[in-house]
Coordinates of C-alpha atoms in Angstrom, one line a residue:
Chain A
X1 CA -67.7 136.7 200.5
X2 CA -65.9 133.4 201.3
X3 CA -67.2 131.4 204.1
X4 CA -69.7 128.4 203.6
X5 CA -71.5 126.4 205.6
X6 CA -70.5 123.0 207.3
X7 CA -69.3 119.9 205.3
X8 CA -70.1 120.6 201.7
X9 CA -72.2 119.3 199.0
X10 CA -72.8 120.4 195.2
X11 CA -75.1 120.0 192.4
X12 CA -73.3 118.4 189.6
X13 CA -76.0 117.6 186.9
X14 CA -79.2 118.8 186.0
X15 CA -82.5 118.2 183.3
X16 CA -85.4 119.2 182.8
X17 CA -87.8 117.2 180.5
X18 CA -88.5 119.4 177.4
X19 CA -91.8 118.1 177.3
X20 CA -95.1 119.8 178.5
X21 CA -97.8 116.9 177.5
X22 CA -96.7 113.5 177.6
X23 CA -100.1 111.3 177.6
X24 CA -98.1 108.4 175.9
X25 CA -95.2 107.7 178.3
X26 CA -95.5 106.5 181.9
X27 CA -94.7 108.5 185.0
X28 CA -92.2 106.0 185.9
X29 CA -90.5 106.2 182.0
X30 CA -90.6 110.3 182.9
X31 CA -88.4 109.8 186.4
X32 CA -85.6 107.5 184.2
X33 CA -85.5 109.9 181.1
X34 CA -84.5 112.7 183.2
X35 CA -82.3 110.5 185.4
X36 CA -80.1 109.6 182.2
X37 CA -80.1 113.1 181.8
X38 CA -79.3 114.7 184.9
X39 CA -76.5 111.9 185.2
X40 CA -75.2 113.0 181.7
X41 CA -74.6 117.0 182.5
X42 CA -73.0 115.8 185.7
X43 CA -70.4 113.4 183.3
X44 CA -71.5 110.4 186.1
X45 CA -73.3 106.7 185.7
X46 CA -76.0 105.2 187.2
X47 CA -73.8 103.1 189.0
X48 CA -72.3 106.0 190.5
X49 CA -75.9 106.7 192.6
X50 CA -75.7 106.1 196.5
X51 CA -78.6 107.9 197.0
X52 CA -82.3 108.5 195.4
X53 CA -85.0 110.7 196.6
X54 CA -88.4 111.7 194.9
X55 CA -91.5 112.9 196.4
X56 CA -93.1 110.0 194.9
X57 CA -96.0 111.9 193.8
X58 CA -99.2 110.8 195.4
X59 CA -97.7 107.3 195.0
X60 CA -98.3 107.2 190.8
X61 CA -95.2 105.5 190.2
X62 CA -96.4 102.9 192.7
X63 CA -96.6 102.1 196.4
X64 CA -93.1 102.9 198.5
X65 CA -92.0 105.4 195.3
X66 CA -88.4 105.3 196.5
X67 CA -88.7 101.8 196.4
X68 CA -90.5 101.6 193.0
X69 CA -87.9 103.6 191.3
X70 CA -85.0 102.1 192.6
X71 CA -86.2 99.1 191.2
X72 CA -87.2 100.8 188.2
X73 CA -83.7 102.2 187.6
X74 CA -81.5 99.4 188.9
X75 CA -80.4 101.2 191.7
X76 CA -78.1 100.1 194.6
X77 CA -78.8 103.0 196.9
X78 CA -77.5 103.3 200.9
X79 CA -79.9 106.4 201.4
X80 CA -83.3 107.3 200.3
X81 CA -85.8 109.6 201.0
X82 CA -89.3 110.2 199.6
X83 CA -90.5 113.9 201.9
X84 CA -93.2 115.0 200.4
X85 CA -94.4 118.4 201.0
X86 CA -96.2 119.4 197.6
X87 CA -94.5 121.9 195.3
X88 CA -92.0 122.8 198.1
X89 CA -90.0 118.7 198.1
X90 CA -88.0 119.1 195.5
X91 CA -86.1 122.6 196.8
X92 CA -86.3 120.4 200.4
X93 CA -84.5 118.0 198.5
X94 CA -81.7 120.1 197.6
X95 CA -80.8 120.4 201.8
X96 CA -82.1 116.6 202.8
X97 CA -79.4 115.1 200.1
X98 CA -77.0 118.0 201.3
X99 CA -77.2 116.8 204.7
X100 CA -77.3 112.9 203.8
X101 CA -73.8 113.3 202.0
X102 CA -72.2 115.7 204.9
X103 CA -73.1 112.6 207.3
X104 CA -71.4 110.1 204.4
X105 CA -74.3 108.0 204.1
X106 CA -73.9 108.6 200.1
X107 CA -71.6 110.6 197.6
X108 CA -74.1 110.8 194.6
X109 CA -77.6 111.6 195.5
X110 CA -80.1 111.2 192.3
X111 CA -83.2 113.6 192.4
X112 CA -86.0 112.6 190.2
X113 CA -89.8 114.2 189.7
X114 CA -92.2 113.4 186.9
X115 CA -95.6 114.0 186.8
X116 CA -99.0 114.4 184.4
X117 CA -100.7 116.8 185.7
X118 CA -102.0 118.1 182.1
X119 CA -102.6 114.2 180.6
X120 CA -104.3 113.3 183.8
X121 CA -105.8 116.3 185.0
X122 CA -109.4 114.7 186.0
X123 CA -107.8 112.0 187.8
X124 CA -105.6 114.0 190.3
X125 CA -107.8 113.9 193.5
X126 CA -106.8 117.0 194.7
X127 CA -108.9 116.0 198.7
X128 CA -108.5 112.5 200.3
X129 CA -112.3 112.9 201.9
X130 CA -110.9 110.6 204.7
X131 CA -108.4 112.7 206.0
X132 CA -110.1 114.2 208.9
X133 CA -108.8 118.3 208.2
X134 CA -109.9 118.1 204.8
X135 CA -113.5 116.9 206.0
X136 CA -113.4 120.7 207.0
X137 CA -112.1 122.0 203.8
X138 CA -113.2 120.0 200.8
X139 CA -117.1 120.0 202.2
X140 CA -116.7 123.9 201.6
X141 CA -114.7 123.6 197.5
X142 CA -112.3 124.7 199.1
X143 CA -109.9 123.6 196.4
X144 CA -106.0 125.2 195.5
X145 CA -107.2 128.5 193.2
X146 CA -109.9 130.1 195.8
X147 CA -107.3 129.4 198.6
X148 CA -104.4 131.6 197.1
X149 CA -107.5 133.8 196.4
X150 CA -108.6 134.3 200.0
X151 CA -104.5 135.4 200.6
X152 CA -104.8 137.6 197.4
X153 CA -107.9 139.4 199.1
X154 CA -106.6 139.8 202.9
X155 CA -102.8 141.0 201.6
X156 CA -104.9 143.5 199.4
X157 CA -107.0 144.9 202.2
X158 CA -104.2 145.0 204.7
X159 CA -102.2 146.4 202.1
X160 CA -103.5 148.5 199.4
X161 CA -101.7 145.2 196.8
X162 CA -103.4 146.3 193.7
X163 CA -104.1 143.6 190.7
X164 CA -101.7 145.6 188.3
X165 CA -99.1 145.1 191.0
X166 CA -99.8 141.3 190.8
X167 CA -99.7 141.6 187.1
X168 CA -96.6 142.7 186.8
X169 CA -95.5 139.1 187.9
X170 CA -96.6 137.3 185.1
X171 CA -95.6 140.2 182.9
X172 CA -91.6 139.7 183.9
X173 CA -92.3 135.5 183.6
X174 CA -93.8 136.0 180.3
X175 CA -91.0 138.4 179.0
X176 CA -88.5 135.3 180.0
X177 CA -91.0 132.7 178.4
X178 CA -90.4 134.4 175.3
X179 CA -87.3 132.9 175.3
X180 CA -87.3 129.8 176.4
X181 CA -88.3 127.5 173.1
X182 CA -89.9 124.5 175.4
X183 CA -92.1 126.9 177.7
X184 CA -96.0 126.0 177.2
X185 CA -96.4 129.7 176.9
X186 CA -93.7 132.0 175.3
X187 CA -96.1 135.5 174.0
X188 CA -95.4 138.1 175.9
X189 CA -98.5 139.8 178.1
X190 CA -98.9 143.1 179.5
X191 CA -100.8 144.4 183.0
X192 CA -103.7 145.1 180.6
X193 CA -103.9 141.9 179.5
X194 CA -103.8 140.4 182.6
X195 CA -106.0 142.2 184.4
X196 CA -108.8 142.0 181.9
X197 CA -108.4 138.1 181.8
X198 CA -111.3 136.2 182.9
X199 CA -111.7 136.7 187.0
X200 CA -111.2 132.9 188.1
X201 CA -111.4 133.1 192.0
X202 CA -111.5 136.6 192.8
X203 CA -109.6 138.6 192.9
X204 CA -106.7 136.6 190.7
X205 CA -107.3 136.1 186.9
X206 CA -106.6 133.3 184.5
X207 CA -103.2 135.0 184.0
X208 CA -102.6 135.3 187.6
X209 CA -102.3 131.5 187.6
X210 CA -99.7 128.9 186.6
X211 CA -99.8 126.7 183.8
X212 CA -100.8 123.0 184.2
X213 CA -98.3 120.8 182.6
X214 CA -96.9 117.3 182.3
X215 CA -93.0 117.1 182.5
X216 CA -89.9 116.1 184.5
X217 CA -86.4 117.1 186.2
X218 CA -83.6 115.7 188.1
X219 CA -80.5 117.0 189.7
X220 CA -77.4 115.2 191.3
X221 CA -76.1 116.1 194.3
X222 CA -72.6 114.9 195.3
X223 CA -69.8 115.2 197.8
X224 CA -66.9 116.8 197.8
X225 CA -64.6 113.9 197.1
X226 CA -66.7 113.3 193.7
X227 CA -67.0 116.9 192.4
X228 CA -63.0 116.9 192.4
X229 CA -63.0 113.6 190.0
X230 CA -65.6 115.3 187.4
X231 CA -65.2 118.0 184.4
X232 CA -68.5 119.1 185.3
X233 CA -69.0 122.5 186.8
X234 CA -70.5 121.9 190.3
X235 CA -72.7 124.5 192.3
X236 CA -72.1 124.4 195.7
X237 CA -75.0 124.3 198.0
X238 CA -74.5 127.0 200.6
X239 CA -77.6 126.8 202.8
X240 CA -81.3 125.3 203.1
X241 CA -83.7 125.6 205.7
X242 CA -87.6 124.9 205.7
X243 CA -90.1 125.9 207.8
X244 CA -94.7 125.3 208.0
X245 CA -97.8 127.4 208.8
X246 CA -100.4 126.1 209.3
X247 CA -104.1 126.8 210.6
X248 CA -102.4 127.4 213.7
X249 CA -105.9 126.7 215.8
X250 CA -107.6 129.2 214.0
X251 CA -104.8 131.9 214.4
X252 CA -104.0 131.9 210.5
X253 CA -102.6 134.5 209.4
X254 CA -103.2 134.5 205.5
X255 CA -101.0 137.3 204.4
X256 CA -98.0 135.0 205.7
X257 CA -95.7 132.5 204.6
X258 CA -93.7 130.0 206.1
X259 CA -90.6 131.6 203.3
X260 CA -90.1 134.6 206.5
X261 CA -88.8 131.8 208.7
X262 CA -87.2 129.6 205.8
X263 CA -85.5 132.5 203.9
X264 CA -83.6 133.7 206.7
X265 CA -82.3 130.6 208.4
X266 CA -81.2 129.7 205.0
X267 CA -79.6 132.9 204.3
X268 CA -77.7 133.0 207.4
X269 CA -76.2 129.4 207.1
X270 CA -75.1 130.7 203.6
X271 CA -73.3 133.2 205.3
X272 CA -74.7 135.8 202.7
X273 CA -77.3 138.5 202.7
X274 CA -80.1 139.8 200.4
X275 CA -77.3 141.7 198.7
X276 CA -74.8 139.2 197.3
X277 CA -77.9 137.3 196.3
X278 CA -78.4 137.5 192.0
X279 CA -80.9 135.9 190.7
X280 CA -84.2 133.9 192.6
X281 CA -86.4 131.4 192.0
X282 CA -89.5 131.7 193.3
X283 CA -92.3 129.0 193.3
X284 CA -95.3 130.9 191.3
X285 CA -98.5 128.6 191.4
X286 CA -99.6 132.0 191.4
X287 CA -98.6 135.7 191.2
X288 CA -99.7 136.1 194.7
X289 CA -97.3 133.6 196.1
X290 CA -94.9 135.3 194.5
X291 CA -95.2 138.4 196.0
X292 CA -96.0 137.2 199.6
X293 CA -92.6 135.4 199.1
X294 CA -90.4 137.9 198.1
X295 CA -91.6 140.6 200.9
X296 CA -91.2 136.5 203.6
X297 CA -87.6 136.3 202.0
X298 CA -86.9 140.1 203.5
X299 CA -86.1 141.3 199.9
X300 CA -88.6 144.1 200.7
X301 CA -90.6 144.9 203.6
X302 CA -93.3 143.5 204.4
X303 CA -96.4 144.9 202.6
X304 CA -94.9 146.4 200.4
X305 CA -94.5 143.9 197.4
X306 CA -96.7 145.2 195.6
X307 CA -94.3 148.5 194.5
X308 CA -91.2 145.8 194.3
X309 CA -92.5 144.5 191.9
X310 CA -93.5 147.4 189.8
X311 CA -91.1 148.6 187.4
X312 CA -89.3 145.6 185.8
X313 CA -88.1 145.0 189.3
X314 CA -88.0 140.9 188.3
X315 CA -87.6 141.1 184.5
X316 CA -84.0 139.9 183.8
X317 CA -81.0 140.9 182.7
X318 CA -81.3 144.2 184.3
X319 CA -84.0 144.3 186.7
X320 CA -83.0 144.7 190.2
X321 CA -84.5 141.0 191.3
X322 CA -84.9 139.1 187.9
X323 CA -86.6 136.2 189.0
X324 CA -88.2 132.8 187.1
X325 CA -85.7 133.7 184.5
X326 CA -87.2 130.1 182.1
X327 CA -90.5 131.4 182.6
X328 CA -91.2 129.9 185.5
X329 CA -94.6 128.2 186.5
X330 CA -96.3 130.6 185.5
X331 CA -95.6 130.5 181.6
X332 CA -93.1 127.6 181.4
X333 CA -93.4 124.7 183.4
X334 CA -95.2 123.4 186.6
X335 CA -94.8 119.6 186.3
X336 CA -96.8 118.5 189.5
X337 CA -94.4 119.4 192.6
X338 CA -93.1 122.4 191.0
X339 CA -90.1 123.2 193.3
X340 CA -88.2 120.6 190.8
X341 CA -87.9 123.7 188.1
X342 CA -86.8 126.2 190.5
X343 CA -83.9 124.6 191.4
X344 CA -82.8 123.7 188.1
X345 CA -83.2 127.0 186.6
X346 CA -81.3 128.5 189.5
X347 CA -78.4 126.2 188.4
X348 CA -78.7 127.2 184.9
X349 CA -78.3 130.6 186.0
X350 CA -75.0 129.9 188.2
X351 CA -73.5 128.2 185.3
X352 CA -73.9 130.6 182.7
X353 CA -76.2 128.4 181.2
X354 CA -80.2 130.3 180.7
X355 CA -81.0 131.6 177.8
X356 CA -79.0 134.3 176.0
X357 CA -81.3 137.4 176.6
X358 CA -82.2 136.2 180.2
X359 CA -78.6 135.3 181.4
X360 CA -77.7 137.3 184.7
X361 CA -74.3 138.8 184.1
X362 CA -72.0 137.3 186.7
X363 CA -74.5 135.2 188.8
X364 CA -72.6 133.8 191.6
X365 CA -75.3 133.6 194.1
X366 CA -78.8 132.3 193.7
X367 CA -82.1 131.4 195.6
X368 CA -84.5 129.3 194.9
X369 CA -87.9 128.7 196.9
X370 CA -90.6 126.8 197.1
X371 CA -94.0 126.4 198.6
X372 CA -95.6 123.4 198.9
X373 CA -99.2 122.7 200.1
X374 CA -102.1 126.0 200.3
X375 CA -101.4 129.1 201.4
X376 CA -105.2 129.2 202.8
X377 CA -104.5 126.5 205.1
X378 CA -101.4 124.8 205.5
X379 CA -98.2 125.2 203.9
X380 CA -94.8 124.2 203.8
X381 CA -91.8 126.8 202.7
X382 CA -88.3 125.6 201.8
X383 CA -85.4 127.9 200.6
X384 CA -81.9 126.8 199.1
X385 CA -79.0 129.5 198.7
X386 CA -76.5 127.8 196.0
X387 CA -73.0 129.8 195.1
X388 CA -70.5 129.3 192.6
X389 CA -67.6 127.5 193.8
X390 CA -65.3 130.3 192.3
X391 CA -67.1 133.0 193.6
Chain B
X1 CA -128.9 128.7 196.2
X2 CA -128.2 126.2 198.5
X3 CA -127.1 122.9 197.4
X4 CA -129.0 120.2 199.0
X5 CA -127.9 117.6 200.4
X6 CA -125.1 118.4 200.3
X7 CA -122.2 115.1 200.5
X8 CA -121.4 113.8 204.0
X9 CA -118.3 114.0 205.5
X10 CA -116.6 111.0 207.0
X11 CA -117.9 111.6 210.6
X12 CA -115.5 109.5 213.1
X13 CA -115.6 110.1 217.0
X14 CA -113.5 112.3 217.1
X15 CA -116.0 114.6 215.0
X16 CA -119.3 113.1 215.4
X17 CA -120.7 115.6 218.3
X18 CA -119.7 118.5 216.3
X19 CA -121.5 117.4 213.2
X20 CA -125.0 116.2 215.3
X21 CA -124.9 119.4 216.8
X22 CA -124.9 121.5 213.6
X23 CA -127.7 118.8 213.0
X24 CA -129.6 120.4 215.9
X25 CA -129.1 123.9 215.0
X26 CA -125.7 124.6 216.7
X27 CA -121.9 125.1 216.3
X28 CA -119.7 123.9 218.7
X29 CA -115.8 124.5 219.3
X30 CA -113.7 123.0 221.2
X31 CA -112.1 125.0 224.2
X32 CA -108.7 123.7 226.6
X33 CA -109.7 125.0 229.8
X34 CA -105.6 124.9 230.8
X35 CA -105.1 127.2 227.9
X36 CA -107.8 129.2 227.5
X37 CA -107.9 128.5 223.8
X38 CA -110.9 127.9 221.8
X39 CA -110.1 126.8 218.8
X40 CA -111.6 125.2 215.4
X41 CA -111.5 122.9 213.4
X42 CA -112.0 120.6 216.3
X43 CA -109.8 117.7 217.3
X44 CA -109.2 115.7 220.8
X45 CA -106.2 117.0 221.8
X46 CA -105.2 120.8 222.4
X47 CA -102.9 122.3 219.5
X48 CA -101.1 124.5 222.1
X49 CA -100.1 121.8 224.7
X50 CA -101.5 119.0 223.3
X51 CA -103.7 118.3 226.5
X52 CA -106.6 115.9 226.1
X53 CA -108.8 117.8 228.6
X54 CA -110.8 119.8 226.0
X55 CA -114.2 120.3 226.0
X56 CA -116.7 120.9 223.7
X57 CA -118.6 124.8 223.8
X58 CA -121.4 126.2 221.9
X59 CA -120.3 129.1 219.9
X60 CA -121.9 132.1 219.2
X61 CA -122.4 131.6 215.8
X62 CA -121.7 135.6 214.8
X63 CA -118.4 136.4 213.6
X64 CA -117.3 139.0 210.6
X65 CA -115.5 138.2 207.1
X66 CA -111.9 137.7 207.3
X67 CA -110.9 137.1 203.6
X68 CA -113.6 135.7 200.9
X69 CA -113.7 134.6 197.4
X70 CA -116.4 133.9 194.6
X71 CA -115.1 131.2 192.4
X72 CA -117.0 129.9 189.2
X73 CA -115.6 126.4 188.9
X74 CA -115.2 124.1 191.5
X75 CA -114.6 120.4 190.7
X76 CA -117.9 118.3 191.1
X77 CA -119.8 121.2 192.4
X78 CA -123.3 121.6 191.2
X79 CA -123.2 124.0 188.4
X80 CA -126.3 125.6 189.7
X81 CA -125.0 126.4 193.5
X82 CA -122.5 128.4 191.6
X83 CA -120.4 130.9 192.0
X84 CA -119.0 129.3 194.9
X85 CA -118.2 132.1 197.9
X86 CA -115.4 130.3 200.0
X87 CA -114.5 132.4 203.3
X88 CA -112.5 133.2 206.3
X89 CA -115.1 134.0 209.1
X90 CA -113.4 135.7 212.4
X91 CA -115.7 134.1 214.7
X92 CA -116.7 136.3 217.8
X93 CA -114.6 133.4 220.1
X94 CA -111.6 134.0 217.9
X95 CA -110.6 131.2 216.0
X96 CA -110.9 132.2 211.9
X97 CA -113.1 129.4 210.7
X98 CA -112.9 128.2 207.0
X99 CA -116.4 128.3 205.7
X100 CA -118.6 129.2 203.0
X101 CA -120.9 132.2 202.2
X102 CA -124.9 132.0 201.2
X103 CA -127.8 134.0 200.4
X104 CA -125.7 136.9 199.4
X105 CA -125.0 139.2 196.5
X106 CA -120.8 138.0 195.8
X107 CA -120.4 141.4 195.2
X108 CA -121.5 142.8 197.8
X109 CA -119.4 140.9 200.7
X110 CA -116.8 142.7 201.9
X111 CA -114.1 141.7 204.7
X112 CA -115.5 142.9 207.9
X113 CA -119.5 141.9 206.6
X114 CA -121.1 140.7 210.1
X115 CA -122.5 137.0 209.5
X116 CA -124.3 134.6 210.9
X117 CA -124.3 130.6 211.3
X118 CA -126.8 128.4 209.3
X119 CA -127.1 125.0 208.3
X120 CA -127.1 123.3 205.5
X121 CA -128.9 119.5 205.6
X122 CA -126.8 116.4 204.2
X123 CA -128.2 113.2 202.6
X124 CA -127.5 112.2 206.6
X125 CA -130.4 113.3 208.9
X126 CA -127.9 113.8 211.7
X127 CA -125.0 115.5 210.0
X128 CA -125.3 119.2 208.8
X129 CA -123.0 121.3 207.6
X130 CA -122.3 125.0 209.3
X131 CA -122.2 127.9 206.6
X132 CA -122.6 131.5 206.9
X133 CA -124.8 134.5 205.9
X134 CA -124.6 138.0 205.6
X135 CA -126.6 139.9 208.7
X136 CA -127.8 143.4 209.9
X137 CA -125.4 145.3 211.9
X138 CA -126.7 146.9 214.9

């Protein structure tokens, strides 16, 4: 395996925030701690950044985000973007600064997310009651948990998907969490345990869900040119691509995701296959979109997630898949748009950098994925493939 | 276990005739005659060609459960109208309508359960708000 796609870009710095619950510093304080620190790993300055994105958040760091936090930071940036797509942006991200420094509109592209979703959980209006789709949606409570709920149901009648088999999920997630000394949860669960948690929506259980936490990450991406004058190890981005579903007029299809036209696009502009891949990140709001994910990506067929999964299949070092080796959303971190986590962990990975027990032995290729938005109604799907540069 | 009234949606004109007719007892889609789609939730242009000759049709109001879900919290949902029981309905004219099921056992809805339209009254006379309930098969 050698060939890469077009011009070239690379993730040079990481951080994530180590904190879960931050009531007593601002959103905007969050964004700058984990810009000093993703600038740190990567051994660059502020005044290196030509390029900031953030998803902004639902505007809490204040109106125009980008705009906010460049002035925030001191930034004197010549691109900026602020896509949002919910948990998905941040792996979208990963491919918009990509592209940004392959047409030299910047060299150093600054990533930042912060949110409070734990501190400020009663004030996150999860339905703008004047956008028009939601007037069809929010009159019914149709809120996040019952809509992953209504796929859970339809992929388990059209399926036979079982709620040990979603289990097993947050079983491999926990076993990393175990590990990982900042994760909100770090005691390991079993199936039992997770299928005699309280039924939530049904059929998914308290443990089928992600945790709510406040918290932070950045990444830098940079060209070519500036990944030859640092120390740092780099990871080379190898492919992205993105993809939506949506209602589709009242065609939804809810045992779908938008990952089984993401994952391959993304795949085939790395120029690798399901094979060379070692280690994935998969956005886990909840086990279910997990498993729908993993059978979009092709890494089984479709359907059959539900015995994939069974068996250690994800649990790292030696599982077949090991997935969400921090702990992922599910027991670790989900700071708002989540996608943030999966990247970084995915970089930890290629570096040599998780945690002891969880490290992949020779990582050289990784995925990470997110999904951004409801899989009951509208969704978007965004896949990275990043490579070590020696591989 | 009904909650009423229930909140009213922002009604525009882009919505209003769909949200007086559940008023009057009916549910209307919205059909493109060039595409021979009928499709929900409604809007004023097609979503297949993005025509703006779409017209409004009364639906059946039948349909079967597509995917459902009792849920005990919602956010500023009236503890006493819960569990909530959020759905997919199939409607007989296609399009899978997000909805909500009432006057039914949770437990015993299954994907497939035939249903029926009803209407549930909002603090504005002529805005209602389509639901669904469990009916007889034949």
């Amino acid at each position: 395996m050698s060939t890469s796609s077009d011009a070239t870009a690379y993730i040079a710095g990481v951080f994530e925030h180590p904190t879960r619950e931050a009531p007593e510093t601002s959103i905007a304080q969050l964004h700058a701690e984990v810009a000093a620190g993703a600038l740190e790993d990567a051994g660059l300055a502020a005044a290196d950044v030509d390029g900031y994105l953030t998803a902004g958040e639902n505007y809490q760091v204040g109106r125009y985000p980008p705009l906010a936090m460049a002035d925030y930071l001191g930034l004197d940036v010549s691109y900026f973007d602020s896509t949002d797509d919910g948990g998905s942006a941040y792996v979208n991200h990963v491919g918009e600064a990509a592209s940004a420094i392959a047409d030299g509109k910047c060299d150093v592209a600054l990533v930042t997310l912060a949110g409070r979703m734990r501190t400020d959980e009663r004030a996150h209006p999860e339905h703008d009651e004047t956008i028009m789709q939601e007037n069809f949606e929010s009159i019914y409570g149709a809120e996040t948990l019952p809509q992953y709920a209504l796929a859970a149901r339809r992929h388990m009648h059209e399926y036979g998907t079982t709620s040990e088999q979603l289990a097993e999920i947050r079983v491999a997630a926990s076993q990393h969490a175990q590990h990982n000394e900042h994760a909100l949860y770090q005691d390991p669960v079993t199936v039992e345990e997770v299928v005699d948690s309280r039924v939530v929506s049904d059929p998914l259980h308290l443990l089928d869900c992600c945790v709510i936490s406040d918290g932070a990450g950045a990444f830098v991406v940079v060209s070519e040119d500036v990944r030859q004058q640092i120390d740092r190890e780099c990871v080379e981005i190898l492919g992205h691509a993105a993809a939506v579903d949506h209602h589709d007029a009242g065609r939804i299809d809810l045992t779908e995701t938008a990952a089984r036209k993401s994952g391959p696009r993304a795949l085939s502009r790395a120029g690798v296959d399901h094979d060379d891949v070692d280690y994935v990140s998969i956005y886990d709001s909840f086990t279910i979109t997990v498993l729908q994910t993993l059978e979009d990506l092709g890494f089984c067929e479709k359907g059959r997630g539900g015995e994939f999964v069974e068996g250690g299949t994800l649990q790292a070092p030696d599982g077949d898949l090991p997935f969400n080796t921090d702990g992922g959303g599910l027991c670790s971190n989900h700071p708002d748009r989540g996608g943030m986590t999966k990247v970084i962990e995915a970089v930890r990975q290629l570096r040599g950098e998780a945690n002891d027990p969880v490290q992949v032995p020779e990582a050289t290729v990784a995925l990470a994925h997110g999904t951004g938005g409801y899989l009951g109604t509208r969704h978007a799907g965004s896949t990275a493939v990043l490579g070590r540069v020696d591989r | 276990m009904s909650w009423e009234p229930r909140p009213v949606p922002s009604v525009t004109p882009e919505t209003a005739p769909y949200w007086e007719a559940a008023a009057d007892g009916t549910l209307l889609l919205r059909r493109c005659p060039d595409c021979e789609l009928t499709f929900y939730y409604p809007r004023a242009r097609c979503p297949d060609c993005l025509g703006d000759d779409v017209e409004w049709v009364e639906a059946d109001g039948t349909g079967t459960v597509y995917a459902h879900t009792s849920t005990e919290t919602v956010a500023a949902w009236p503890e006493e109208d819960l569990p909530l029981v959020l759905a997919y309905v199939e409607l007989t004219e296609g399009p899978r309508m997000l909805t909500a099921l009432q006057g039914c056992d949770p437990d015993a809805i299954e994907i497939g359960t035939s249903v029926a339209v009803t209407f549930v009254p909002t603090a504005t006379d002529d805005v209602s708000i389509p639901v669904f309930e469990p009916i007889d098969d034949d």
